[in-house]
PDB file of C-alpha atoms in Angstrom:
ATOM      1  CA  UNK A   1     117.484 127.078 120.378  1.00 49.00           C
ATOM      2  CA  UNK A   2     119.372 127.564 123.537  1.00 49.00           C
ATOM      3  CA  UNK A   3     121.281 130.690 124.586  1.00 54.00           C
ATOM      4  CA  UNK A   4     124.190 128.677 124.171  1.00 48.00           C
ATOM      5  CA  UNK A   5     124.157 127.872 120.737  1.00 49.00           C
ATOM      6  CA  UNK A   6     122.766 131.215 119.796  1.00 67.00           C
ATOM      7  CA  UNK A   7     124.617 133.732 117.676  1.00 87.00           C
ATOM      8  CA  UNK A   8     123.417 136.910 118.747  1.00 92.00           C
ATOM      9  CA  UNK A   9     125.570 138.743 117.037  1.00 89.00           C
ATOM     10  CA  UNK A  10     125.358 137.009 113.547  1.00 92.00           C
ATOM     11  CA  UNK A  11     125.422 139.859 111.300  1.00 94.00           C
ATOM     12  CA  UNK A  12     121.617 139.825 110.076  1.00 96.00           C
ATOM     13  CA  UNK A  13     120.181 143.657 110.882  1.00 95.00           C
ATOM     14  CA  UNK A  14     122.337 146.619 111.214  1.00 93.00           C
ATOM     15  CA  UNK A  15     122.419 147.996 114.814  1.00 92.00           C
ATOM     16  CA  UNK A  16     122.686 151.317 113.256  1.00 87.00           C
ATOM     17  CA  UNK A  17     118.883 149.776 112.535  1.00 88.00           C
ATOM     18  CA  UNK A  18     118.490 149.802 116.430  1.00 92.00           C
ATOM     19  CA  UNK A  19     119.205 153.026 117.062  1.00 90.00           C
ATOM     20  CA  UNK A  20     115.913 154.918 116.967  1.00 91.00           C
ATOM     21  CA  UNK A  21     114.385 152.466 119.104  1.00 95.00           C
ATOM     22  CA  UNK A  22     116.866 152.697 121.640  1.00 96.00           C
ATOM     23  CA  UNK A  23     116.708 157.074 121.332  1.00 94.00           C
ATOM     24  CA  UNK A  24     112.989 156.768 121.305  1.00 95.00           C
ATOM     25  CA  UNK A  25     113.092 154.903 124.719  1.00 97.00           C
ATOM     26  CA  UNK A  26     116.310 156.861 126.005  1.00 96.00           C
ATOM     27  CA  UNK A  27     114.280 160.503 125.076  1.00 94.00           C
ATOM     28  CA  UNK A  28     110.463 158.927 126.836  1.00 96.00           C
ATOM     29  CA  UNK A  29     112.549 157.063 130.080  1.00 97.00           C
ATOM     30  CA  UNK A  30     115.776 158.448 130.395  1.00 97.00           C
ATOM     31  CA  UNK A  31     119.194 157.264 129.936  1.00 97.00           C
ATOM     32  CA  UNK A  32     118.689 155.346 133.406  1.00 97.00           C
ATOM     33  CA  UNK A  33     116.167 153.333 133.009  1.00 97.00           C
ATOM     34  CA  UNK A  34     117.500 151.883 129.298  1.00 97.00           C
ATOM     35  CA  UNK A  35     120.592 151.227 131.597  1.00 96.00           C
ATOM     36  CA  UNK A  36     117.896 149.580 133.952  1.00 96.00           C
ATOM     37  CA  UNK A  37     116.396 147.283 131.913  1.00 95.00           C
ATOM     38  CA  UNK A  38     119.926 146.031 130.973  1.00 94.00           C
ATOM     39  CA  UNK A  39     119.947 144.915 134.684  1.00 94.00           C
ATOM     40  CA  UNK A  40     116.787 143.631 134.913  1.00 94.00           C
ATOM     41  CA  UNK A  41     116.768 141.433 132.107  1.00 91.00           C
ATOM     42  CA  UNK A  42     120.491 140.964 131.011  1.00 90.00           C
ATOM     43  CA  UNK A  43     120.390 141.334 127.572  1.00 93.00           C
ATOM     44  CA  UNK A  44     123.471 139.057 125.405  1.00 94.00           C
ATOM     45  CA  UNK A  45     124.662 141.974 123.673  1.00 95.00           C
ATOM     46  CA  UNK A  46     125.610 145.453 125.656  1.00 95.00           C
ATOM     47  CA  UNK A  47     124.250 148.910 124.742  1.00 95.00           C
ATOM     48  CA  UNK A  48     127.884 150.136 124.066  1.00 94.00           C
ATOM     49  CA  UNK A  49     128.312 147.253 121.159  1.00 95.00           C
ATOM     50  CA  UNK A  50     124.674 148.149 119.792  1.00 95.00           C
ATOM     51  CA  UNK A  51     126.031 151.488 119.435  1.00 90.00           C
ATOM     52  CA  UNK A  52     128.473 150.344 117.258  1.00 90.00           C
ATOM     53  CA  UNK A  53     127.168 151.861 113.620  1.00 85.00           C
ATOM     54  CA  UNK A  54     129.650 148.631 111.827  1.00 91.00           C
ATOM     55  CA  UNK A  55     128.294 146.160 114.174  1.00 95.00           C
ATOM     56  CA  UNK A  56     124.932 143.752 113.573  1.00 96.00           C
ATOM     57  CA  UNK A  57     122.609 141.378 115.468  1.00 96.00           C
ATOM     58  CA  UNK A  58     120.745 138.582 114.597  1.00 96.00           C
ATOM     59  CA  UNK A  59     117.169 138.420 113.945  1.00 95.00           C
ATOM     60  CA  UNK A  60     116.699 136.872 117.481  1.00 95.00           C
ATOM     61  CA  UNK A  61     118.447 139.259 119.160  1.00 96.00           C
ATOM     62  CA  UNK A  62     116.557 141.923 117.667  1.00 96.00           C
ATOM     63  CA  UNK A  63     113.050 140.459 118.694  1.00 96.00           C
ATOM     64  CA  UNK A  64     114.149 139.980 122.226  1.00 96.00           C
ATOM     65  CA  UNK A  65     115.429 143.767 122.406  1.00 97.00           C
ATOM     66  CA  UNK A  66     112.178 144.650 120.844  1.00 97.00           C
ATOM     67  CA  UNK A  67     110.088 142.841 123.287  1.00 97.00           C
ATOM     68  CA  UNK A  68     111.887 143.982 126.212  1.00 97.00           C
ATOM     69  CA  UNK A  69     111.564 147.761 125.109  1.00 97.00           C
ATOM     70  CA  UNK A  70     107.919 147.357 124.820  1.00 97.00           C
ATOM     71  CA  UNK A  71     107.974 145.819 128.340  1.00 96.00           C
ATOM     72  CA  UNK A  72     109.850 148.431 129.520  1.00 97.00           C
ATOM     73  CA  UNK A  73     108.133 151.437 128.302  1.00 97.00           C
ATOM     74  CA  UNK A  74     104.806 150.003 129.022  1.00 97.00           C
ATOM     75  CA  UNK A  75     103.453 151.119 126.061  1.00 97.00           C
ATOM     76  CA  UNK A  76     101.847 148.461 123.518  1.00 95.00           C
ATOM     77  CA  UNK A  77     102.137 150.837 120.704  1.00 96.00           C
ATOM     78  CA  UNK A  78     105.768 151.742 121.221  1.00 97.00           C
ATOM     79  CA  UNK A  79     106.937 150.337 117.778  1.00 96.00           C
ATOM     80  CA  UNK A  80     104.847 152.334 116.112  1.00 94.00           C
ATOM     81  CA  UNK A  81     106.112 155.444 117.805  1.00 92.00           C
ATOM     82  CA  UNK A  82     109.603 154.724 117.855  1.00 92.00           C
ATOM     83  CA  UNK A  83     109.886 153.574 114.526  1.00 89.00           C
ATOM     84  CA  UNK A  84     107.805 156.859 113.142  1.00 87.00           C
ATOM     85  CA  UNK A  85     110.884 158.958 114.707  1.00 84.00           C
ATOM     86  CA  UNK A  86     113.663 157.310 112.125  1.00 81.00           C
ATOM     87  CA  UNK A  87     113.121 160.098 109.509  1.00 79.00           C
ATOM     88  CA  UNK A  88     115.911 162.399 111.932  1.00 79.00           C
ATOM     89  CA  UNK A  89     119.686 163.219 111.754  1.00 78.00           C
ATOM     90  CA  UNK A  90     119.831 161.626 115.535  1.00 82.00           C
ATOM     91  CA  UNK A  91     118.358 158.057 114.164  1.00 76.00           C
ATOM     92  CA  UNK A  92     119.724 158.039 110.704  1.00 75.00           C
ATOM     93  CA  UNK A  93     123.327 160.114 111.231  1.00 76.00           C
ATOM     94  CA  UNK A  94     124.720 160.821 108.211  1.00 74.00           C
ATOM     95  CA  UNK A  95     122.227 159.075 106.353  1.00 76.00           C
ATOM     96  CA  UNK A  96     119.534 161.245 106.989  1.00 74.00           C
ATOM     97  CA  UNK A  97     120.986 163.872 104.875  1.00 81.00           C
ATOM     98  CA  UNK A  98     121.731 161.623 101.652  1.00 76.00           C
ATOM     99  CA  UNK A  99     118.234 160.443 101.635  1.00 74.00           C
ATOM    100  CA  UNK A 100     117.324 163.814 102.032  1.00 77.00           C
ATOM    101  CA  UNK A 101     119.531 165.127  99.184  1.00 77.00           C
ATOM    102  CA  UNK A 102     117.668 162.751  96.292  1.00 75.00           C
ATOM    103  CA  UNK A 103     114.414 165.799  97.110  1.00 73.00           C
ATOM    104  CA  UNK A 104     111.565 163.332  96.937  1.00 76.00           C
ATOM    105  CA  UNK A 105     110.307 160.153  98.799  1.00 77.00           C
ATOM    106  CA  UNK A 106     110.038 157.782  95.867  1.00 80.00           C
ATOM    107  CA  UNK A 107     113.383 157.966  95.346  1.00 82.00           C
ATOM    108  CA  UNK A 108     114.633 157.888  98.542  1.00 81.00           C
ATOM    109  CA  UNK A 109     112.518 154.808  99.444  1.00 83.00           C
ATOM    110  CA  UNK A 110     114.286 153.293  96.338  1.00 87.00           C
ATOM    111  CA  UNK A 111     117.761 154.070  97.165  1.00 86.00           C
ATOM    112  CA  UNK A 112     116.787 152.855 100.808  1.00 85.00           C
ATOM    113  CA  UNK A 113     115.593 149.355  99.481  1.00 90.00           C
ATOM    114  CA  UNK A 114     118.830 149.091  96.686  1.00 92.00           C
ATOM    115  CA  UNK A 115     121.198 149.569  99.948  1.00 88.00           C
ATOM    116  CA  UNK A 116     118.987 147.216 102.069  1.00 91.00           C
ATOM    117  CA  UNK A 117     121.089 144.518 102.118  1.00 92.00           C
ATOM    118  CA  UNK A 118     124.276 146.346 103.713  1.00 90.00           C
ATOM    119  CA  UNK A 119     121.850 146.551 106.730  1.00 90.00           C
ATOM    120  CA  UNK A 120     119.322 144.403 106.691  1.00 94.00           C
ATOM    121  CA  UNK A 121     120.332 140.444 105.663  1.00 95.00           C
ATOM    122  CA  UNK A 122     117.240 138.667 107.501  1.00 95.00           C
ATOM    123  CA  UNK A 123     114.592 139.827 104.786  1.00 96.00           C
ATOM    124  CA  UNK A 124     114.450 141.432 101.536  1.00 96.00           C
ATOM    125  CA  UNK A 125     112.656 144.694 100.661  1.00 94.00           C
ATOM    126  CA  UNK A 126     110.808 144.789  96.994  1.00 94.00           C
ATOM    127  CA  UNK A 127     109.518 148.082  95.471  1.00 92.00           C
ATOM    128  CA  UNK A 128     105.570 146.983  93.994  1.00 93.00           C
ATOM    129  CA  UNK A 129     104.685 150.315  92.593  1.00 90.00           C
ATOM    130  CA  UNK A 130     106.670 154.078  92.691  1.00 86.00           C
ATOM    131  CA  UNK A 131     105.794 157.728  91.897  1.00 83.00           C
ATOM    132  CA  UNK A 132     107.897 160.879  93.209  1.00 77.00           C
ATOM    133  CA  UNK A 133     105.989 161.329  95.960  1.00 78.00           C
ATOM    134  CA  UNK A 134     104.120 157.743  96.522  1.00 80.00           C
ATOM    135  CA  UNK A 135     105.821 154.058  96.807  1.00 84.00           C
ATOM    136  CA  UNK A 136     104.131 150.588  97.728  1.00 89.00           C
ATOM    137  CA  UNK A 137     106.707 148.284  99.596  1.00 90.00           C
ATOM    138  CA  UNK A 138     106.383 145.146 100.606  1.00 93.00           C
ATOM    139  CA  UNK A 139     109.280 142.928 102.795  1.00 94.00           C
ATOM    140  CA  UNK A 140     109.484 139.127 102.882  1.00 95.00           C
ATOM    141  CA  UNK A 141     111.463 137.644 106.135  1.00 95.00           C
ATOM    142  CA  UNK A 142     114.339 134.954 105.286  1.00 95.00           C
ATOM    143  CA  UNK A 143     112.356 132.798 108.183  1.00 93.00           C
ATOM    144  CA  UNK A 144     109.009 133.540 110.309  1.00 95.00           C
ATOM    145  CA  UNK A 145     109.262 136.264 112.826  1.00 95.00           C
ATOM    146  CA  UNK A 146     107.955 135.631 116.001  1.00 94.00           C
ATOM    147  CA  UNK A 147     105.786 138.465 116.634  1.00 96.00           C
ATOM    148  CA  UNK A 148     104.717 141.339 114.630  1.00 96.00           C
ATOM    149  CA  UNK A 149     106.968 143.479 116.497  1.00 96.00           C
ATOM    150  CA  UNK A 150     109.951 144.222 113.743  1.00 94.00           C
ATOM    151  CA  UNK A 151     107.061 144.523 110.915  1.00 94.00           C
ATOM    152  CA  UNK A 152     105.498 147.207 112.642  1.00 95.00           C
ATOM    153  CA  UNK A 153     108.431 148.968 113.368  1.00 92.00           C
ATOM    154  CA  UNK A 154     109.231 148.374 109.455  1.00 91.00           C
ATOM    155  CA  UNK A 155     106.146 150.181 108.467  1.00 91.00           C
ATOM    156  CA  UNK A 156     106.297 153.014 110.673  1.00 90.00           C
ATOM    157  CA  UNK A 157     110.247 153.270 109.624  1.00 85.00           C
ATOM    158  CA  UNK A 158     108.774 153.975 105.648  1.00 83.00           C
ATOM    159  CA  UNK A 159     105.510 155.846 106.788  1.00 82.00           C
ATOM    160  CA  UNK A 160     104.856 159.329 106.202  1.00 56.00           C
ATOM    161  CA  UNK A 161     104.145 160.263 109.718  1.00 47.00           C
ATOM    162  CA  UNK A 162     101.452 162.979 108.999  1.00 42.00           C
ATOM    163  CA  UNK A 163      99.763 161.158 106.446  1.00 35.00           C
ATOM    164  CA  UNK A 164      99.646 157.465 107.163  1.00 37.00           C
ATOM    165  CA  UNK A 165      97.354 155.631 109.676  1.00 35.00           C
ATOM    166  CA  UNK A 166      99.385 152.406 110.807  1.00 33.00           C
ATOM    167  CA  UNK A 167      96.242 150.321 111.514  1.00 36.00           C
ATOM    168  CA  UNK A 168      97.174 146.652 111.495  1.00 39.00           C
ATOM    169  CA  UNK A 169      95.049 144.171 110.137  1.00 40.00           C
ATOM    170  CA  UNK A 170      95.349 140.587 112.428  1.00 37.00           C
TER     171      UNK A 170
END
């Protein structure tokens, strides 16, 4: 699909979604260098509309931002990081403090997944098995992703950061 016929803002994923990537990379590189990599590989959509909490992107828009943050921070394992930093009032806003209000994970994670498709249109989120403090997830893509880049930033957005190894299996 050309660049041309591309939608790139097609209202698939949140970019409220984006946000702790883009923090995550702002906080490691500074503000300059995000602004950088703007330049050095124009990206369709600006960083003032992906700061937008209303606005979305499409799935291919996402996967090039993701692939040109990993570029850019030079770090292979930077969706794992970034996405492990979600669980904060900077990432989340006002979220952050209505998951946090329900007291225990299992219930957040399900209140997370009933809201998913306000932010998340390009895949669906299913609850396997839930306790108050454990939950299985799994998340089925509307079409094939081309890299594993948003699934690992998927499972380190749910992982318990102090408990969960985020080994990936190939």
């Amino acid at each position: 699909m050309t660049d041309a016929v591309r939608q790139w803002d097609r209202p698939e994923v949140g970019a409220r979604l984006l946000k702790v990537f883009l923090l995550t990379f702002e906080q490691r590189h500074g503000r300059a260098r995000l602004e950088e990599l703007w330049r050095e590989h124009p990206m369709p959509l600006s960083l003032e509309y992906l700061e937008g909490p209303a606005n979305f992107v499409s799935l291919d828009f996402l996967e090039l931002l993701l692939d040109e943050l990993i570029r850019g921070s030079g770090d292979p394992d930077f969706m794992k990081t970034a996405g492990m930093n979600i669980a904060t009032p900077e990432a989340l806003g006002f979220a952050y403090y209505f998951l946090r209000g329900f007291g225990n994970p299992g219930l957040a994670y399900r209140k997370s997944v009933e809201a998913s498709p306000a932010y998340n249109r390009a895949g669906d989120f299913k609850i396997e098995h839930s306790t108050e403090w454990s939950t299985t997830m799994s998340y089925r893509s509307k079409r094939t992703e081309r890299n594993r880049n948003s699934c690992v930033g998927r499972m380190a957005n749910f992982a318990d950061r102090d408990t969960t190894d985020l080994t990936l299996d190939d």
